[in-house]
Each structure stands twice: as structure tokens, then as C-alpha cells.
PDB file of C-alpha atoms in Angstrom:
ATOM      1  CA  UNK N   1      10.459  23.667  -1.657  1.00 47.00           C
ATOM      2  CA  UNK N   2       9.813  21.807   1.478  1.00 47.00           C
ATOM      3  CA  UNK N   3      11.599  18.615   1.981  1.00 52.00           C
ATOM      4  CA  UNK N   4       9.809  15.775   3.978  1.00 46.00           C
ATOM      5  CA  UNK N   5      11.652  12.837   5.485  1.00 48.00           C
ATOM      6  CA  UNK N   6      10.645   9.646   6.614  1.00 50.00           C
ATOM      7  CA  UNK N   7      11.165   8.779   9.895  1.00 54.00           C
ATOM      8  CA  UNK N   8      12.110   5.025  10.223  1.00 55.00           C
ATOM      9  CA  UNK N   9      11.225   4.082  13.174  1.00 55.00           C
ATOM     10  CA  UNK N  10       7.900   2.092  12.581  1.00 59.00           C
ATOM     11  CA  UNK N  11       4.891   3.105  14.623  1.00 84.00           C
ATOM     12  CA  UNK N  12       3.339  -0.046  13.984  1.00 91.00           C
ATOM     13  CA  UNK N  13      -0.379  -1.208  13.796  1.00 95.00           C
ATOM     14  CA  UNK N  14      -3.145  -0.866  16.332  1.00 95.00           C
ATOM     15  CA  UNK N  15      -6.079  -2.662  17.214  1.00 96.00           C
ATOM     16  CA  UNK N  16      -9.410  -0.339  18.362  1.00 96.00           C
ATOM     17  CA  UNK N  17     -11.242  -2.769  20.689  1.00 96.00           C
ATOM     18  CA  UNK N  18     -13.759  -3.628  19.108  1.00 97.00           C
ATOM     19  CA  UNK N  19     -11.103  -5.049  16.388  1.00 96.00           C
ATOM     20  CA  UNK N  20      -9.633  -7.289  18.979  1.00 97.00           C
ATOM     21  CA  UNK N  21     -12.907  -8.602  19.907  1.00 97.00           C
ATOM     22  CA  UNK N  22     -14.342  -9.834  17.007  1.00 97.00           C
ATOM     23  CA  UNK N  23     -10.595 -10.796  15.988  1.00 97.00           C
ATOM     24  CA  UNK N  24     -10.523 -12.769  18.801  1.00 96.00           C
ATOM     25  CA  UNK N  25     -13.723 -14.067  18.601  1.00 95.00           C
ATOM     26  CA  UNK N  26     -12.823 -15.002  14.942  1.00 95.00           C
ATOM     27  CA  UNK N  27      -9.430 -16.841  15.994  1.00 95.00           C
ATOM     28  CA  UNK N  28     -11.743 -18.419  19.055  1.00 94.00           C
ATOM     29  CA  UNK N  29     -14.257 -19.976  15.761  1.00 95.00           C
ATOM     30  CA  UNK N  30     -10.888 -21.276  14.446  1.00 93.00           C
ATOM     31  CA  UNK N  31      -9.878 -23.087  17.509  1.00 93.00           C
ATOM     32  CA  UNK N  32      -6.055 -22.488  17.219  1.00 88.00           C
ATOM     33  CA  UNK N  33      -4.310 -20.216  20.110  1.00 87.00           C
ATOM     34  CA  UNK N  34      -1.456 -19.715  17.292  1.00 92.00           C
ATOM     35  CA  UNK N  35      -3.065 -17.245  14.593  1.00 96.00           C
ATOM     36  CA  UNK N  36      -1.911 -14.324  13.976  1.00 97.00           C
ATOM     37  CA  UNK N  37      -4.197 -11.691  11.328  1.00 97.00           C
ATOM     38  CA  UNK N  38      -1.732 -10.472   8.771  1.00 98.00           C
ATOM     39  CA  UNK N  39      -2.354  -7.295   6.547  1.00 96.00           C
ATOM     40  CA  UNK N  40      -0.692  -6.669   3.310  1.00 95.00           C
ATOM     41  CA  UNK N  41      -1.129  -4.109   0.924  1.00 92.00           C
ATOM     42  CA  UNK N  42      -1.147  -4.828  -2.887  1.00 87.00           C
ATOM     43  CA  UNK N  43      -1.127  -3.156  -5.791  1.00 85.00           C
ATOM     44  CA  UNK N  44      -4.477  -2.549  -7.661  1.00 78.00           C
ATOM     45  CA  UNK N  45      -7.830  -1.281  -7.477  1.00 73.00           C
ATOM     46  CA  UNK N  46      -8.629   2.094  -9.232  1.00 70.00           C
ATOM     47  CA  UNK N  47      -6.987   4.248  -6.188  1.00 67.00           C
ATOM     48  CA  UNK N  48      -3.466   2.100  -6.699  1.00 81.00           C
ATOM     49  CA  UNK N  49      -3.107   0.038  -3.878  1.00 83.00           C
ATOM     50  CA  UNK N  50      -5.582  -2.639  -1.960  1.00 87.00           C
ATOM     51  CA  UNK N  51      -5.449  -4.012   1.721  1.00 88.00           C
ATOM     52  CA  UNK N  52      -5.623  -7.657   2.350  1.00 92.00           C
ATOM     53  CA  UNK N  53      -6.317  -9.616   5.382  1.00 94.00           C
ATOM     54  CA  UNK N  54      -5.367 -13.566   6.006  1.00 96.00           C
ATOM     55  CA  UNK N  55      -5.036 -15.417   9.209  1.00 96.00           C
ATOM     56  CA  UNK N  56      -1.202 -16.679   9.578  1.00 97.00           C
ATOM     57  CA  UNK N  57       0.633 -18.739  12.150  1.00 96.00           C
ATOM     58  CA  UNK N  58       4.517 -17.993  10.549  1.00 96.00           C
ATOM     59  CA  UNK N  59       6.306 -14.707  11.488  1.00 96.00           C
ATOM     60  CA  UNK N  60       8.639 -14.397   7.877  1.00 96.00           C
ATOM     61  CA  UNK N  61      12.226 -12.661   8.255  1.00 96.00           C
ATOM     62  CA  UNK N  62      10.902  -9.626   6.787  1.00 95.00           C
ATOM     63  CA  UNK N  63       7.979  -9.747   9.257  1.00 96.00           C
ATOM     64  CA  UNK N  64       6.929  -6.774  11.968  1.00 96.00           C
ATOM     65  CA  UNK N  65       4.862  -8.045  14.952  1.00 96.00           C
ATOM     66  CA  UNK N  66       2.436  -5.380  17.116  1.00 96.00           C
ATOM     67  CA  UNK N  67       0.487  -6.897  19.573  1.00 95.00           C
ATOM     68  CA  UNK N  68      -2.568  -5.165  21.017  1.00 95.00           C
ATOM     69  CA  UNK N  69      -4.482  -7.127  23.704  1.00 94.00           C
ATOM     70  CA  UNK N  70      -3.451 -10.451  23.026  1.00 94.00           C
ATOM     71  CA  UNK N  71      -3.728 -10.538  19.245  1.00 96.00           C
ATOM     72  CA  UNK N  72      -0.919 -10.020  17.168  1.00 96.00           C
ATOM     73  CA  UNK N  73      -0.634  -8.447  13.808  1.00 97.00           C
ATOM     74  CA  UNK N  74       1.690  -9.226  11.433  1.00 98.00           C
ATOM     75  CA  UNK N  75       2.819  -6.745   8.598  1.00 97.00           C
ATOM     76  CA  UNK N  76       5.799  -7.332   5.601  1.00 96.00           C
ATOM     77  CA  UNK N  77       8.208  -4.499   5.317  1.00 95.00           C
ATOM     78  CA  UNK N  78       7.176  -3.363   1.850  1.00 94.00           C
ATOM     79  CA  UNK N  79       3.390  -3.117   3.327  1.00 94.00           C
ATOM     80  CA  UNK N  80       4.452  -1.189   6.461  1.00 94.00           C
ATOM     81  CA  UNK N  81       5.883   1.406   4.583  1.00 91.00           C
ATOM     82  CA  UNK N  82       2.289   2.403   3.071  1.00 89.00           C
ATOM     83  CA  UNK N  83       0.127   1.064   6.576  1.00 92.00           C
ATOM     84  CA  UNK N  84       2.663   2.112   9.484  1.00 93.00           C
ATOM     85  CA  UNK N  85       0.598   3.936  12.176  1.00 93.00           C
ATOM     86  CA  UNK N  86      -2.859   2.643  10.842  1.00 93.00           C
ATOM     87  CA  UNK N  87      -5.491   1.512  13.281  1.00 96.00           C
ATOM     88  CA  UNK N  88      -7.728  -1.577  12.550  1.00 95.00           C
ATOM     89  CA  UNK N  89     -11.231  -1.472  13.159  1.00 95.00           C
ATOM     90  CA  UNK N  90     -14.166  -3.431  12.983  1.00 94.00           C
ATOM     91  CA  UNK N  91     -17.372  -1.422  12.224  1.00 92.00           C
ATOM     92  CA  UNK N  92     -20.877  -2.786  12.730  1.00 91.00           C
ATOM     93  CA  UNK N  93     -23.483  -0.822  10.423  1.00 86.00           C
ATOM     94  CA  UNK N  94     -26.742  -1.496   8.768  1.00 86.00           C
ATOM     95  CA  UNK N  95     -24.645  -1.743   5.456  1.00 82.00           C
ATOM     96  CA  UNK N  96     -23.069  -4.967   7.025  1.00 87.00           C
ATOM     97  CA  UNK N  97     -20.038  -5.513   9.515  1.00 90.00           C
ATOM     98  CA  UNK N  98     -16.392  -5.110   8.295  1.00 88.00           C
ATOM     99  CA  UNK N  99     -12.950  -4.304   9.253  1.00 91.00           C
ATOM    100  CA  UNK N 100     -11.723  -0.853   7.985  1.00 88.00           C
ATOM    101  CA  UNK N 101      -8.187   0.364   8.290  1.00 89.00           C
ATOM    102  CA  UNK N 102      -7.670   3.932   9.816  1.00 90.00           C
ATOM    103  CA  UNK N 103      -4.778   4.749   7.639  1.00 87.00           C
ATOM    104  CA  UNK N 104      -3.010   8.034   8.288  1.00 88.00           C
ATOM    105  CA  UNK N 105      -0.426   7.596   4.885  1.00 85.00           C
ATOM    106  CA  UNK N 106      -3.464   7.152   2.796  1.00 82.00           C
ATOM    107  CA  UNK N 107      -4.028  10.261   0.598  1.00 79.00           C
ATOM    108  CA  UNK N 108      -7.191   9.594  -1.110  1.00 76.00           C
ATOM    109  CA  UNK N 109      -9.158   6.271  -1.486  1.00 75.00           C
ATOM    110  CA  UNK N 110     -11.720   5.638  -4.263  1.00 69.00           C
ATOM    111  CA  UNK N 111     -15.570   5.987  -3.816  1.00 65.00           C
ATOM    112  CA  UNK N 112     -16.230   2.618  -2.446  1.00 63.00           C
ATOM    113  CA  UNK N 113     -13.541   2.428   0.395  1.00 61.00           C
ATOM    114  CA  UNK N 114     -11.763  -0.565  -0.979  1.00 67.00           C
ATOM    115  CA  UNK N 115      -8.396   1.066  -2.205  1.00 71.00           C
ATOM    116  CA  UNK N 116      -6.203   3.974  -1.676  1.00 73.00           C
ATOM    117  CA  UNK N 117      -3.649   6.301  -3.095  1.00 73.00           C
ATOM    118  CA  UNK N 118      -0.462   7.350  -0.877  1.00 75.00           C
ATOM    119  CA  UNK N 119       0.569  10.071  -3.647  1.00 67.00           C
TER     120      UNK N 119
END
């Protein structure tokens, strides 16, 4: 029996480039210099667990901030645990354009891409 331990230093989340682009280009629509995308993670879906993505402007206590480029990302502590050292990025494809998240604790996800499993 092999025993596996977490390291606790986060990793964080990064931004592919064409994720800050459009991000920024998305903030840009908004008009506000102050936003911030946040991801969370919540449970559901038939895999377990879902990703969700909001604009923000407040940094909580139990916030992490990564920056990539210019555009910050802010993550909870109870999502980083399932997301930390994911990558965002924004694919363009004839089956329409969308952010996926390159996640490296995911396990398995279900046939459609829109939840995963860390177990």
C-alpha cells in the first residue's frame, strides 16, 4: 500500500492565452477595470462535481488570487483543493466557443464534458 500526500502549497490557476484574451475582451464589454473571473466547483452533475464561472470584484478571506497577464482569478479554498494546478482555456470550434478547464486532479468526467470525478 502506497501512501499519497498532498502537498499544500497551492499551484494555483493559469490562464492559456487565448483565455486571457477573450477574458479580457469579456471584462473590456463590461466596462469595469475591477473584475475579477472567479471559478468554483460544486457538487453535482452525474460525474460528482461541476465548475462554475462568475465575474467578481470582492477578494473573500478564504479567497486565492493568480494573476496571469493582467487578469486575475479568484478561487475559494474548498474549490482549490479539487482545481489547484488547472489551466483555463478558451476553445473556438465548430461546436461553438467555450472555456474548458485543463484539470490535472480530475479523474474522470462524464460524456458531455460538463462534470468530473476526483475519486
Amino acid at each position: 500500500m502506497s501512501i499519497v500526500q498532498h502537498d499544500p502549497t497551492p499551484k494555483g490557476v493559469g490562464l492559456s492565452e487565448t483565455a486571457v484574451a477573450q477574458l479580457n475582451s469579456l471584462f473590456a464589454a463590461e466596462a469595469r477595470d475591477d473584475l475579477m473571473l472567479r471559478i468554483v466547483v460544486n457538487g453535482g452533475g452525474c460525474s460528482g462535481f461541476t465548475y462554475g464561472f462568475d465575474f467578481d470584484d470582492i477578494v473573500k478571506d478564504d479567497d486565492k488570487t493568480f494573476e496571469t497577464d493582467g487578469v486575475k482569478v479568484v478561487v475559494d479554498n474548498a474549490s482549490l483543493e479539487f482545481i489547484d494546478g488547472s489551466v483555463l482555456n478558451f476553445v473556438e470550434s465548430l461546436g461553438g466557443n467555450h472555456f474548458t478547464l485543463e484539470n490535472p486532479n480530475a479523474t474522470s468526467s462524464c460524456g458531455c464534458g460538463s462534470s468530473f470525478s476526483v475519486y
